[in-house]
Amino acid sequence: MKKILDLMEQELRQAFEACGYEAKFAKVVLSNRPDLCEYQCNGAMAAAKAYKKKPIDIATAVVEKLTGAGADASGAQAGGADASGAQTGGADAASMQSGSAHPVFSEAVAVMPGFINLKVSGQFLAEYMVRMAAADKLGLEAPEKPETVIVDYGGANVAKPLHVGHLRAAIIGESIKRMGRFLGHRTIGDVHLGDWGLQMGLIIEELRDRKPGLVYFDESFTGEFPAEAPFTISELEEIYPAASAKSKTDEAFKERAHQATLKLQKGYAPFRAIWQHIMSVSVEDLKKNYSNLNVEFDLWKGESDAEPYIADMIQMLVDKGLAYESQGALVVDVAEETDSKEIPPCLIRKSDGASLYATSDLATIVEREQDFHPDRYIYVVDKRQGMHFEQVFRVAKKAGIVKQDTPMIFLGFGTMNGKDGKPFKTREGGVMRLETLIAEINEAVYARIMEDEERTVSEEEARRTAGIVGLAALKYGDLSNQAVKDYVFDIERFTAFSGNTGPYILYTIVRIKSILNKYRENGGIVSEDALEKNILPAANDSEKALMLLISRYNEVLESGFAETAPHKICQYIYELSNAFNSFYHETKILTEPDEARKDSFIGLITLAKRVLETCIGLLGIEAPDRM
């Protein structure tokens, strides 16, 4: 099903071409002056330069052709909007308004200096609603060429609990993955665990100090290593920070950890056995905690999975003359003449032969190319890693690991800060565990539900509902911000049932569910998709505004994924929720005496609910039945 913008542009293209102008000037955009029009075309401005004519003359001719009406340059219509949003026009603005019915537009006006202001036909809009309701995925078109997309997100380190610093990667990446998959792309989410670096050596040596009698540290041991881990997840989560702190003051311990890491990476069996225990205990716990965020991965691979590809990859870089020795290390130059800032060489191997993050990231790309042949890569990582990934992407393309035209997108996200503007901490100043943050926000939502004097849910149901709404508050509070920007985590604002918040969006969906339930209780018949309801042209401005917001659904979803911008979906559903609530307050839906009109209302709000539920699903959020 074509986007409503495409259908409008189709009409404008025909009019431009009929007037002797190229169809490329017929681009239609959402109006930046909704008080004047719903959509606008600014193409006459660009066409004027190409055809050496006044913009208003071109706009007037196009509108005449579009509507089949004659021009009226009396100046009765004044005002328009330019691309920057500034108001234009005045007493001498040329204008022309449709004098006859048009299948798409109820009004088309040419205004000075050459804008075409458009309003959509109520009949056309109502028919578009009916077609959306009946269409698969509400009219979202399948991509012409579905892509295989790798989304690299999560990035947790094993042996550590998830904390607030892991939140953004998880929920932004999950949303991007869901968007790509819903649009029809083969979208693969990979957690890409940190499981192969120095933290492994630190844990091994700390374990040696604590439990020197373990068989892993007995060089004479030749039997089978135990199947059960010599530590629990709680012990493991205490071992790593203790080892990390020790390495900062004990150089000998740090060197032991470094050597243990090298031995692990070279395949030393006892250390590989410890590593397997670390992985099995950690991954089980990580899966549980990610599941609490409604985040799932298709691949649970880590840096270690790239190890088998490293040697051949390094040799290939050497053979191609890209990698060379510098102070004993192996590097690849990635700077280009067009760079506006210094891009240092990419360090591939340290002087002692140890691998680095760049080594495993490049080898991971080799593995992904072999296994999936991706058409697109999306990395959801802290924006402070931007230089690292710029270097890695350049080496990957320079070496021919990835085709030159394959998009490799670095979606760098900002920091979640406290009200003091600094990275979010516990009250004691430490890093907050993610499960603690979730518990606190759920408790805040539960308190809001229980303090509602009109509450109809039991305490038990309130607890269940608080879990759903709390997660929505947390995820929406994050996703509604542009990913690259830092934002302030404000539990009071995020859990509010009004304003641009997750609870407000869910409350709107629950309100629609309540109306539909009352409609059924009063004998009305309506299915989940309301296909038996015919949607009529809008009876008032608020109803038309709701229809216009609904009609933008497929455009928003496509642009949201193309721009890796979940915040666009958040902004859309906030505007849609506002439009529904305005319509709800101005319309007596259930007491409407005209049955055809009442059926139309029910069909429309059901469609609004379906759009909202689809969109929150792409954000990894679900709605309760009651709040």
XYZ file of C-alpha atoms in Angstrom:
627
model
C 0.000 0.000 0.000
C 1.483 3.315 -1.065
C 2.279 5.969 1.509
C -0.133 8.883 1.534
C 2.765 11.196 0.626
C 3.450 9.111 -2.477
C -0.180 9.311 -3.560
C -0.150 13.086 -3.172
C 3.137 13.414 -5.019
C 1.713 11.311 -7.833
C -0.978 13.940 -8.361
C 1.529 16.800 -8.165
C 3.921 15.108 -10.603
C 1.186 14.851 -13.209
C 0.329 18.524 -12.738
C 3.966 19.680 -12.953
C 4.578 17.631 -16.091
C 1.337 18.845 -17.679
C 2.624 22.396 -17.189
C 5.944 21.530 -18.877
C 8.040 21.167 -15.695
C 10.046 18.177 -14.472
C 8.246 15.841 -12.095
C 11.185 15.952 -9.641
C 9.926 19.336 -8.396
C 6.667 17.780 -7.147
C 7.923 16.707 -3.720
C 5.245 16.960 -1.016
C 6.150 17.436 2.655
C 4.270 17.752 5.903
C 3.318 21.376 6.457
C 5.390 23.354 8.934
C 2.413 25.694 9.264
C -0.543 23.436 10.161
C -2.647 26.539 10.801
C -2.518 27.197 7.042
C -2.443 23.742 5.470
C -1.827 20.047 6.099
C 0.840 19.439 3.463
C 2.835 21.646 1.140
C 4.890 21.529 -2.030
C 7.823 23.932 -2.327
C 8.963 22.697 -5.735
C 7.996 25.859 -7.599
C 10.805 27.670 -5.786
C 13.448 25.328 -7.179
C 11.743 25.116 -10.581
C 11.830 28.910 -10.885
C 15.639 28.865 -10.981
C 15.702 26.095 -13.590
C 13.054 27.662 -15.870
C 13.825 31.351 -15.255
C 10.257 32.125 -14.144
C 8.583 33.599 -11.092
C 7.863 30.918 -8.480
C 4.314 32.147 -7.989
C 3.594 31.812 -11.711
C 4.748 28.204 -11.687
C 2.820 27.418 -8.482
C -0.353 29.013 -9.842
C -0.126 27.126 -13.125
C 0.403 23.821 -11.320
C -2.565 24.421 -9.027
C -4.743 25.336 -12.028
C -3.799 22.114 -13.722
C -4.195 20.146 -10.511
C -7.724 21.331 -9.854
C -8.944 22.263 -13.297
C -9.910 25.692 -11.936
C -8.978 29.172 -13.112
C -6.539 31.405 -11.344
C -7.673 34.155 -9.040
C -4.822 36.517 -8.283
C -6.961 38.886 -6.261
C -4.818 38.324 -3.174
C -7.691 37.107 -1.046
C -5.568 34.284 0.338
C -2.504 35.419 2.224
C 0.208 33.529 4.000
C 2.254 30.461 3.391
C 5.224 28.670 4.781
C 8.728 28.487 3.481
C 11.165 25.620 4.051
C 12.593 27.239 7.171
C 9.183 27.662 8.753
C 9.024 31.457 8.345
C 5.624 32.921 7.521
C 5.365 34.574 4.135
C 2.720 36.365 2.194
C 0.747 39.529 2.617
C -1.888 41.629 0.884
C -0.422 41.059 -2.569
C 0.085 37.280 -2.257
C -1.136 35.487 -5.349
C -3.444 32.587 -4.621
C -5.785 30.093 -6.220
C -8.145 27.747 -4.494
C -9.747 24.667 -5.915
C -13.109 25.398 -7.447
C -13.931 21.750 -8.202
C -13.740 18.403 -6.454
C -10.430 16.574 -6.559
C -10.036 12.902 -5.615
C -7.099 13.592 -3.259
C -7.199 17.267 -2.269
C -10.035 19.304 -0.803
C -7.952 22.454 -1.215
C -4.875 23.512 -3.160
C -3.632 27.080 -2.880
C -0.716 28.913 -4.489
C 0.685 31.605 -2.213
C 3.538 34.062 -2.447
C 6.324 33.713 -3.140
C 5.513 30.329 -4.695
C 4.365 27.727 -2.188
C 1.568 25.256 -2.874
C -0.483 24.655 0.276
C -2.550 21.454 0.335
C -5.413 19.992 2.328
C -6.421 16.361 1.962
C -9.915 15.344 0.857
C -12.002 13.934 3.712
C -13.368 11.164 1.488
C -9.893 10.188 0.267
C -8.569 10.152 3.833
C -11.455 7.980 5.104
C -10.915 5.510 2.268
C -7.210 5.414 3.118
C -8.127 4.491 6.721
C -10.312 1.622 5.504
C -7.534 0.319 3.264
C -5.003 0.552 6.106
C -7.271 -1.460 8.401
C -7.616 -4.224 5.803
C -3.980 -4.328 4.696
C -1.238 -6.602 5.979
C 0.903 -4.742 8.534
C -1.548 -1.823 8.247
C -0.349 -1.028 4.723
C 3.380 -1.110 5.302
C 4.957 -2.056 1.985
C 7.554 -4.818 1.820
C 11.002 -3.552 0.766
C 11.792 -3.862 -2.939
C 15.044 -5.590 -2.038
C 15.059 -7.121 1.455
C 18.449 -6.828 3.138
C 20.397 -8.968 5.560
C 21.198 -6.628 8.430
C 23.521 -7.325 11.355
C 22.709 -5.299 14.468
C 25.580 -5.438 16.954
C 24.268 -4.339 20.369
C 24.398 -5.276 24.018
C 28.171 -5.593 24.357
C 28.074 -6.773 27.977
C 31.210 -8.197 29.580
C 30.874 -11.675 31.042
C 31.501 -12.110 34.779
C 29.942 -8.717 35.460
C 26.328 -7.880 36.316
C 24.384 -5.691 33.919
C 24.324 -2.106 35.152
C 22.779 1.155 33.932
C 25.651 1.621 31.495
C 24.347 -1.371 29.531
C 20.810 -0.008 29.252
C 21.047 2.170 26.172
C 22.847 -0.322 23.930
C 20.298 -3.000 24.813
C 17.072 -1.101 24.276
C 18.173 1.044 21.311
C 19.618 -1.994 19.557
C 16.538 -4.104 20.298
C 14.302 -1.414 18.803
C 16.442 -1.120 15.651
C 16.411 -4.912 15.252
C 12.619 -5.068 15.656
C 12.077 -2.210 13.208
C 14.247 -3.814 10.530
C 12.597 -7.194 10.962
C 9.067 -5.734 10.860
C 9.883 -3.854 7.671
C 10.776 -7.154 6.022
C 14.561 -7.306 6.313
C 16.450 -10.336 7.595
C 17.662 -8.643 10.750
C 20.070 -10.473 13.035
C 20.853 -9.253 16.543
C 24.227 -10.195 18.046
C 25.056 -9.473 21.706
C 28.839 -9.510 20.982
C 29.997 -10.318 24.493
C 33.256 -9.102 25.958
C 34.670 -12.519 26.839
C 38.278 -12.600 25.660
C 40.172 -9.694 27.121
C 42.240 -8.967 30.202
C 39.261 -9.428 32.523
C 39.535 -13.190 31.878
C 43.168 -13.244 33.038
C 42.262 -11.144 36.088
C 39.540 -13.596 37.111
C 41.790 -16.609 36.570
C 44.595 -15.217 38.724
C 42.237 -13.984 41.448
C 40.713 -17.459 41.508
C 44.219 -18.928 41.833
C 44.906 -16.703 44.857
C 41.620 -17.633 46.514
C 41.512 -21.345 45.667
C 45.062 -22.453 44.814
C 44.124 -26.099 45.324
C 41.845 -26.225 42.254
C 42.976 -28.742 39.644
C 43.202 -25.962 36.998
C 46.343 -24.701 38.764
C 47.967 -28.141 39.157
C 50.334 -28.490 36.211
C 50.624 -32.244 36.846
C 46.857 -32.812 36.552
C 45.959 -34.934 33.503
C 42.355 -35.945 34.171
C 39.019 -34.498 33.074
C 38.221 -31.050 34.388
C 35.100 -30.759 36.604
C 31.761 -30.155 34.875
C 30.554 -27.896 37.688
C 31.898 -24.344 38.000
C 34.036 -23.629 41.084
C 32.005 -20.462 41.739
C 28.442 -19.141 41.640
C 27.340 -16.074 39.680
C 27.345 -14.068 42.918
C 30.922 -15.103 43.702
C 32.003 -14.419 40.134
C 30.528 -10.937 40.227
C 32.573 -10.241 43.369
C 35.786 -11.821 42.043
C 36.177 -9.562 39.012
C 35.987 -6.120 40.734
C 38.316 -7.376 43.463
C 40.814 -8.536 40.843
C 40.482 -5.306 38.893
C 41.163 -3.226 42.009
C 44.162 -5.387 42.917
C 45.677 -4.960 39.429
C 45.745 -1.189 39.907
C 48.099 -1.435 42.904
C 49.866 -4.753 42.406
C 52.032 -4.731 39.266
C 53.071 -8.355 39.741
C 49.435 -9.460 39.883
C 48.627 -7.390 36.789
C 51.493 -9.048 34.885
C 50.278 -12.487 35.978
C 46.799 -11.616 34.685
C 48.279 -10.449 31.396
C 50.215 -13.701 30.973
C 47.124 -15.729 31.914
C 45.158 -13.902 29.213
C 47.802 -14.760 26.621
C 47.816 -18.416 27.690
C 44.016 -18.535 27.487
C 44.018 -17.012 23.996
C 46.695 -19.505 22.861
C 44.551 -22.443 23.966
C 45.974 -23.499 27.351
C 43.498 -26.222 28.370
C 43.124 -25.542 32.140
C 42.424 -21.861 31.525
C 40.041 -22.712 28.683
C 38.162 -24.922 31.147
C 37.874 -22.035 33.657
C 36.777 -19.767 30.818
C 34.014 -22.240 29.859
C 32.754 -22.129 33.455
C 32.787 -18.317 33.415
C 30.821 -18.319 30.151
C 28.166 -20.842 31.189
C 27.489 -19.147 34.541
C 27.545 -15.608 33.099
C 25.498 -16.159 29.959
C 22.679 -17.834 31.873
C 22.480 -14.807 34.174
C 22.772 -12.322 31.292
C 19.931 -13.997 29.397
C 17.703 -13.692 32.466
C 18.502 -10.002 32.927
C 18.166 -9.101 29.263
C 14.836 -10.949 29.239
C 13.652 -8.671 32.062
C 14.224 -5.808 29.615
C 12.275 -7.639 26.904
C 15.512 -7.819 24.900
C 16.482 -10.914 22.929
C 19.459 -11.789 20.732
C 19.679 -14.162 17.808
C 23.390 -14.709 18.355
C 25.190 -15.041 21.684
C 28.643 -14.695 20.222
C 31.609 -12.936 21.765
C 35.114 -11.793 20.995
C 36.298 -15.375 21.497
C 34.293 -16.557 18.486
C 36.481 -14.393 16.274
C 39.703 -16.010 17.503
C 39.850 -18.728 14.794
C 39.724 -16.044 12.090
C 42.446 -13.763 13.444
C 45.614 -15.430 12.147
C 44.412 -15.696 8.538
C 43.003 -12.169 8.642
C 46.304 -10.702 9.862
C 48.210 -12.626 7.206
C 45.836 -11.300 4.541
C 46.436 -7.719 5.717
C 50.196 -8.317 5.532
C 49.990 -9.987 2.106
C 48.021 -7.049 0.724
C 50.661 -4.648 1.980
C 48.214 -2.937 4.332
C 49.617 -4.058 7.685
C 53.170 -3.127 8.665
C 55.312 -3.084 11.786
C 55.571 0.080 13.846
C 57.592 -0.035 17.091
C 57.118 -3.793 17.154
C 53.335 -3.622 16.751
C 51.305 -4.283 13.596
C 49.266 -1.347 12.252
C 47.214 -0.332 9.215
C 47.072 3.266 7.970
C 43.472 4.415 7.533
C 43.844 8.210 7.179
C 42.459 9.792 3.994
C 43.290 13.097 2.300
C 39.738 14.328 2.808
C 39.816 13.862 6.608
C 39.122 17.032 8.560
C 40.599 15.521 11.734
C 43.501 13.218 12.464
C 42.692 9.511 12.129
C 45.566 7.506 13.639
C 46.635 4.102 12.272
C 44.578 1.115 13.397
C 46.545 -1.095 15.807
C 45.994 -4.722 14.790
C 48.449 -6.614 17.018
C 50.507 -5.545 20.015
C 54.278 -5.974 20.125
C 53.907 -9.025 22.413
C 51.573 -10.701 19.926
C 48.377 -10.010 21.879
C 45.130 -9.220 20.086
C 43.206 -6.005 20.652
C 39.596 -4.911 20.333
C 40.243 -3.875 16.733
C 41.652 -7.333 15.991
C 38.591 -9.176 17.299
C 36.154 -6.656 15.790
C 37.719 -7.094 12.342
C 37.814 -10.875 12.701
C 34.155 -10.783 13.762
C 33.350 -8.967 10.506
C 35.227 -11.694 8.601
C 33.096 -14.297 10.380
C 29.863 -12.407 9.682
C 30.714 -12.009 6.003
C 31.334 -15.738 5.781
C 28.168 -16.725 7.646
C 25.630 -14.094 6.573
C 26.945 -11.873 3.723
C 25.275 -8.792 5.306
C 23.960 -5.951 3.164
C 24.176 -3.577 6.139
C 25.882 -3.376 9.521
C 24.558 -1.358 12.449
C 26.670 -1.013 15.589
C 24.910 0.360 18.676
C 27.741 1.450 20.949
C 28.717 4.311 23.286
C 29.537 7.338 21.110
C 32.951 7.605 22.779
C 33.923 4.531 20.731
C 33.411 6.444 17.485
C 37.097 6.691 16.528
C 37.671 2.990 17.153
C 34.853 1.963 14.830
C 35.834 4.511 12.202
C 39.248 2.821 12.075
C 37.782 -0.698 12.022
C 35.284 0.113 9.256
C 38.010 1.703 7.137
C 40.297 -1.317 7.480
C 37.398 -3.660 6.637
C 36.700 -1.812 3.390
C 40.307 -1.070 2.522
C 41.138 -4.761 2.825
C 38.090 -5.848 0.845
C 36.603 -7.735 3.788
C 33.443 -5.697 3.209
C 32.308 -4.233 -0.106
C 32.846 -0.506 -0.514
C 29.128 0.204 -0.926
C 28.022 -1.790 2.138
C 26.672 0.623 4.770
C 28.502 0.276 8.086
C 26.572 2.456 10.506
C 27.920 3.506 13.883
C 24.949 4.470 16.043
C 26.813 6.062 18.923
C 24.660 6.850 21.934
C 25.092 9.408 24.685
C 25.147 9.008 28.445
C 22.247 8.499 30.841
C 22.847 11.135 33.518
C 21.412 11.905 36.910
C 19.756 15.211 37.782
C 23.206 16.580 38.598
C 24.158 16.187 34.935
C 26.743 13.496 35.699
C 26.575 9.789 34.751
C 23.764 8.114 36.696
C 24.881 6.590 40.021
C 23.368 5.031 43.112
C 22.678 7.248 46.135
C 25.972 5.985 47.545
C 27.811 7.044 44.371
C 28.339 3.572 42.886
C 27.238 2.120 39.550
C 23.634 0.933 39.818
C 22.757 -2.600 38.772
C 20.140 -2.743 36.061
C 17.832 -4.986 38.084
C 17.945 -2.415 40.898
C 16.986 0.385 38.513
C 14.079 -1.662 37.140
C 12.876 -2.451 40.672
C 12.971 1.244 41.663
C 11.018 2.425 38.625
C 8.443 -0.362 39.069
C 7.963 0.711 42.682
C 7.437 4.326 41.589
C 4.768 3.271 39.075
C 3.071 1.026 41.654
C 2.868 3.971 44.054
C 1.232 6.132 41.373
C -1.337 3.434 40.606
C -2.189 2.897 44.269
C -2.607 6.598 45.033
C -5.289 6.933 42.332
C -8.584 7.370 44.220
C -10.526 5.898 41.261
C -8.340 2.785 41.138
C -10.276 -0.356 40.189
C -7.402 -2.870 40.164
C -6.352 -5.022 43.138
C -2.936 -4.688 44.751
C -1.831 -7.880 43.008
C -2.926 -6.626 39.592
C -1.376 -3.251 40.368
C 1.975 -5.009 40.916
C 1.714 -6.826 37.576
C 0.654 -3.656 35.804
C 3.480 -1.690 37.439
C 5.984 -4.140 35.936
C 4.623 -3.548 32.421
C 4.242 0.216 32.819
C 7.571 0.575 34.634
C 9.443 -1.051 31.757
C 7.601 1.222 29.326
C 8.547 4.254 31.431
C 12.203 3.207 31.435
C 12.453 2.323 27.734
C 10.362 5.196 26.402
C 12.207 7.654 28.636
C 15.411 6.563 26.915
C 14.204 5.984 23.347
C 12.289 9.258 23.095
C 15.643 11.051 23.133
C 17.825 11.226 20.049
C 20.302 8.388 20.611
C 23.465 10.475 20.235
C 22.412 12.938 22.933
C 22.966 12.610 26.671
C 19.776 12.733 28.732
C 18.738 13.110 32.350
C 17.097 10.108 33.991
C 14.201 11.586 35.963
C 12.101 8.886 37.596
C 9.335 11.358 38.535
C 8.939 12.588 34.963
C 9.376 9.172 33.302
C 6.633 7.572 35.429
C 4.112 10.399 34.997
C 0.812 9.430 33.382
C 0.736 12.677 31.415
C 3.166 14.355 29.051
C 5.587 12.720 26.656
C 6.083 9.518 28.670
C 5.672 5.778 28.258
C 2.837 5.578 30.823
C 0.908 8.269 28.909
C 1.154 6.260 25.679
C -0.005 3.105 27.474
C -2.800 4.998 29.210
C -4.062 6.104 25.794
C -4.118 2.507 24.538
C -5.877 1.341 27.699
C -8.452 4.138 27.290
C -9.238 2.905 23.772
C -9.518 -0.684 25.054
C -11.955 0.511 27.727
C -14.155 2.261 25.151
C -14.226 -0.847 22.955
C -15.087 -3.058 25.958
C -18.008 -0.772 26.899
C -19.144 -0.802 23.275
C -19.221 -4.626 23.348
C -20.967 -4.668 26.736
C -23.703 -2.462 25.211
C -24.292 -4.999 22.437
C -21.878 -3.638 19.843
C -19.944 -6.057 17.672
C -16.353 -5.298 16.840
C -13.430 -7.533 15.989
C -9.830 -6.769 16.882
C -9.230 -5.281 13.425
C -12.732 -3.709 13.091
C -12.875 -4.641 9.397
C -16.674 -4.827 9.662
C -16.754 -1.078 10.377
C -16.832 1.449 7.538
C -14.890 4.588 8.353
C -16.654 7.744 7.153
C -15.119 11.123 6.262
C -14.249 13.111 9.392
C -17.100 15.019 11.005
C -14.859 17.577 12.709
C -11.294 18.893 12.854
C -10.146 16.664 15.714
C -11.327 13.547 13.907
C -9.542 14.582 10.722
C -6.392 15.387 12.705
C -6.480 11.846 14.117
C -6.869 10.381 10.629
C -3.975 12.459 9.315
C -1.711 11.205 12.118
C -2.718 7.591 11.494
C -2.012 7.982 7.763
C 1.640 8.841 8.461
C 2.298 5.430 10.057
C 4.152 3.691 7.204
C 6.178 6.806 6.373
C 7.361 7.125 10.002
C 8.301 3.445 10.296
C 10.317 3.485 7.080
C 12.184 6.695 7.886
C 12.731 5.621 11.508
C 14.631 2.529 10.410
C 16.409 4.195 7.484
C 17.745 6.845 9.869
C 18.251 4.392 12.790
C 16.089 6.740 14.841
C 13.689 5.086 17.333
C 12.986 8.560 18.762
C 11.002 9.293 15.582
C 8.571 6.513 16.460
C 8.301 7.851 20.007
C 7.526 11.345 18.739
C 4.951 9.935 16.331
C 3.038 7.904 18.914
C 3.083 10.848 21.317
C 1.498 13.052 18.647
C -0.948 10.272 17.760
C -1.902 9.833 21.426
C -2.507 13.576 21.732
C -4.639 13.516 18.579
C -6.714 10.615 19.899
C -7.234 12.238 23.302
C -8.332 15.509 21.689
C -10.805 13.563 19.547
C -11.990 11.600 22.595
C -12.668 14.743 24.652
C -14.530 16.453 21.798
C -16.581 13.461 20.640
C -19.357 11.467 22.298
C -18.246 8.155 20.821
C -20.559 5.688 22.602
C -23.616 7.971 22.814
C -23.533 9.017 19.139
C -27.154 8.503 17.920
C -26.199 7.894 14.276
C -25.259 4.197 14.206
C -23.223 4.512 10.994
C -21.265 7.380 12.484
C -20.774 5.465 15.776
C -19.502 2.451 13.813
C -17.106 4.783 12.014
C -15.792 6.104 15.326
C -15.263 2.543 16.590
C -13.451 1.563 13.396
C -11.212 4.611 13.595
C -10.208 4.245 17.240
C -9.577 0.520 16.717
C -7.205 1.454 13.899
C -5.527 4.016 16.163
C -5.064 1.309 18.820
C -3.553 -1.082 16.286
C -1.099 1.564 15.093
C -0.085 2.443 18.668
C 0.312 -1.218 19.671
C 2.392 -1.956 16.573
C 4.671 0.989 17.284
C 5.216 0.248 20.976
C 5.963 -3.357 19.998
C 8.816 -2.054 17.848
C 10.139 -0.248 20.933
C 10.030 -3.471 22.940
C 7.037 -2.285 24.998
C 3.619 -3.843 25.585
C 0.398 -2.432 27.025
C -1.657 -3.797 29.926
C -5.422 -4.240 29.688
C -6.098 -1.870 32.591
C -4.245 0.874 34.426
